[in-house]
Amino acid sequence: MQMMTRDILLDMEMEEDDDEDGDIGDAPASKRPLLRTHTLASGLALENLDQMNASSFGTLGNQHDFQSPEFEEFNGKPDSLFFNDGQRRIDFVLVYEDESRKENSKKGSNEKQRRKRQAYESNLIHDGLQLEATRSVLDDRLVFVKVHAPWEVLCTYAEIMHIKLPLKPSDLKTRTSAFGNFNWFTKVLQVDESIIKPEQEFFTAPFEKNRMNDFYIHDQDTFFNPATRSRIVYFILSRIKYQVRDNVKKFGINKLVNSGIYKAAFPLHDCNFSHPSADSSCPNERYLLYREWAHPRSIYKKQPLDLIRKYYGEKIGIYFAWLGYYTQMLLLAAIVGVACFLYGFFNRNNCTWSKEVCDPNIGGKIIMCPQCNICPFWELNITCESSQKLCIFDSFGTLVFAVFMGLWVTLFLEFWKRRQAELEYEWDTVELQQEEQPRPEYEARCTHMVINEITQEEERVPFTAWGKCIRVVLCTSAVLFWILLIIASVIGIIVYRVSVFFTLSKELRPSENGTDPIQKYLTPHLATSITASVINFVIIMILNIIYEKVAIMITDFELPRTQTDYENSLTMKMFLFQFVNYYSSCFYIAFFKGKFVGHPGDLVYWLGKYRNEECDPGGCLLELTTQLTIIMGGKAIWNNIQEVLLPWVKNLFGRYCTVSGSEKIAPRWEQDYHLQLMGRLGLFYEYLEMIIQFGFVTLFVASFPLAPLLALVNNILEIRVDAWKMTTQYRRMVPEKAQDIGAWQPIMQGIAILAVVTNAMIIAFTSDMIPRLVYYWSFSVPPYGTHAHHTMEGYINNSLSIFNVADFQNRSLENPYSRRGNYTTCRYRDFRNPPGHPQEYKHNIYYWHVIAAKLAFIIVMEHIIYSVKFFISYAIPDVSKSTQSKIKREKYLTQKLLHENHLKDMTKNMGVLAESIIGVVDNNMRPKLE
């Protein structure tokens, strides 16, 4: 095709624009930043063309200036990844609907869209890309534009993007396994190297065209792998302009897709996932990934991380590396958690205080005060079932497990840093921060000139310091508003708990003989807890869907510079919201419910109307366990259904509607088009799901030691589900570079620090472990107790205070069970002096002993765990010594290699120059000598 010598932009200043996708991708033509998109045909840069008058770029009438792609018929090769000539590889595919064949649409709008697309494609050709169009086999309204980047384009943009490419094969030793002595066992878990061959290691350096001879170029067709080619082409597609309107240029494939001019843009999968390609030159990497990674029969095998990184890019590779490492570490936590659970389960029959609750002569004779203004008196032994369950979770094993998890999370984070450093070295992302390019949306807004403090040169920024302050204030206000909205929903759940508990207390009255199964298994506390947890889960999911869109809008308004900055900013907003959304109810049950209720004679009311909720006589720990089980289990089931069924049903429906009974052979690009789009933030939601789970596993593990086991089972399935949907249900994502897991690392560190405090406070204030220990060691024996030796006998009677029924504030309250006799006293859960005492209903000495013991426990536990955590963090370096040596040696050898090659070139050039000079001198001197 004949190359153009200038850009084609539509001048639409006099016509109405029909874009509805906002202004991302727009920039004033006079103030627009200089985009590094070099014109290959003429050797000029497009930034120089930006200074030309916009009106000279062409108008709607200049149809002859457009360069259109070549139209070719499908050649009948469904597995082909090349143009029809079989030589040029397809690096990207653009899909649009032919305006001339659209039904029931406006003619004027179609013409505008067609001309914008023509201008865009013409500028792609002008920038050196080669296009070939093919009409759909299954739907003749669709047109697929295949994009190929020639060698010269790849080399130019590889230098612009600072892409590291091979210099020479590496002679450094590969990382050896720590389980080398168990090869007979680990071999079963490893990926078969005869199927997925290990990648050859190279020394690499940022590519430079003037040093092309220094690089390991054996074949131009394979020097840039498919993932790198797709990255380069997407970089170009995101920055090519297509229109000028009101002196504003519009550019980028994302804007064109959002406005409907193109229906999709994606790189190709290399083959079908279920069988290898018929093309002998195809590497069949998608098929290998499905067979050895995504297939259920490979669930026990390690992940082929190098192949994942090669096919999908470092960003997806580092996610699966982190998820796999997290799952491995969960195995140890799950084993210890199950051991602690079994300890509590087998010792539940030795729980003295639970026996007293269930004993008809003790718990059956203790009459408890009503828990609401219309509730009846009740006998303590009706909570026998819940007290037996509580013995499983509220045991000494729980304390041991809480301390263990405080250390486990530190070990996990420190060892992950080391593993991450190894991956940075192996995947050439050590110096990624220096090579990341600004987002095109950021470049489009750079309209203000400032002086760089380092270079003292002028550079463009999107807004002034005052404008940045305004954006920060607006964004912070929006985030705070949504957090307050979540808190309001939590208050609504509390009101629901109170009102429903009152109602159920009236309806679920004990039967005469006490054998009603509903009364036995469905207590008002249990029914209220379960229904409130379910409603809370539903509210969480609804608010989650709404806030996702709000957070994206806020982050777009902030306009971060790079994609990493964008994702980190969005990550902090989303996690802050999700933290309040998912954990607020758990924090309420653990630390607020039942803590500020007063006593029956002086109750605490909300707004003077709603009586504060009370815990079960066994405490709120069992209710917290129920809440965690419902949220964790419900979230895992919902997410897996959403991740598996939703894309599968959509793809099934799409294929049914498209094929319509025909048995035509579809090409590779058309098969991929009918798959689902994962989106640029798809991986972000995967991280978010796992970090929320990480919070449940660490923050409240003292109340539910089986949480790591549930997380382990979920993650084993999650890895394969994510692998399955990426390889079978989604289009291939544009490969992206990533050095680490980004903002998720400091978030996990913050959760780890907070987890020590929350678990210590759960044991101190939510469970009854400290009051029981105080009773056992101090109040069961003289001077406070009457037993001759330390024992737990009498604990229930000692932990329940006495109240005189005649002291009720509401004297109009009638006892619904007057036929059982009038009660003069009742018991309630607190440590207060009995009626008739000089300080009646004031906290007794037992209360102050318990408070002192709780505070002492929190301080001691926190200081011990934090000290050990600090020591572990100090003792385990973030980068291992071997990895540091490899990084330094590779840097040294790379610099040496480039320097030696440079000296060779200089010597060679000097030799040629010397020979030329000698030849000239000799030719001049020979006639004189003769």
mmCIF file of C-alpha atoms in Angstrom, residues 352-353 356 362 775-776 779-781 786-787 789-798:
data_model
loop_
_atom_site.group_PDB
_atom_site.id
_atom_site.type_symbol
_atom_site.label_atom_id
_atom_site.label_comp_id
_atom_site.label_asym_id
_atom_site.label_seq_id
_atom_site.Cartn_x
_atom_site.Cartn_y
_atom_site.Cartn_z
ATOM 1 C CA THR A 352 -17.836 -27.316 83.249
ATOM 2 C CA TRP A 353 -19.680 -24.032 82.695
ATOM 3 C CA GLU A 356 -23.973 -26.033 84.550
ATOM 4 C CA ILE A 362 -28.608 -25.288 87.960
ATOM 5 C CA TYR A 775 -12.737 -16.913 88.247
ATOM 6 C CA TYR A 776 -10.584 -20.045 88.089
ATOM 7 C CA PHE A 779 -12.677 -16.140 92.646
ATOM 8 C CA SER A 780 -13.159 -19.880 92.958
ATOM 9 C CA VAL A 781 -10.988 -20.026 96.071
ATOM 10 C CA THR A 786 -15.664 -21.030 98.846
ATOM 11 C CA HIS A 787 -13.947 -23.935 97.039
ATOM 12 C CA HIS A 789 -9.067 -25.752 95.196
ATOM 13 C CA HIS A 790 -9.144 -24.000 91.841
ATOM 14 C CA THR A 791 -12.199 -25.068 89.876
ATOM 15 C CA MET A 792 -14.737 -23.845 87.319
ATOM 16 C CA GLU A 793 -17.683 -25.058 89.369
ATOM 17 C CA GLY A 794 -20.006 -22.217 90.259
ATOM 18 C CA TYR A 795 -18.814 -19.991 87.416
ATOM 19 C CA ILE A 796 -22.264 -19.526 85.877
ATOM 20 C CA ASN A 797 -23.819 -18.483 89.161
ATOM 21 C CA ASN A 798 -20.910 -16.120 89.826
#
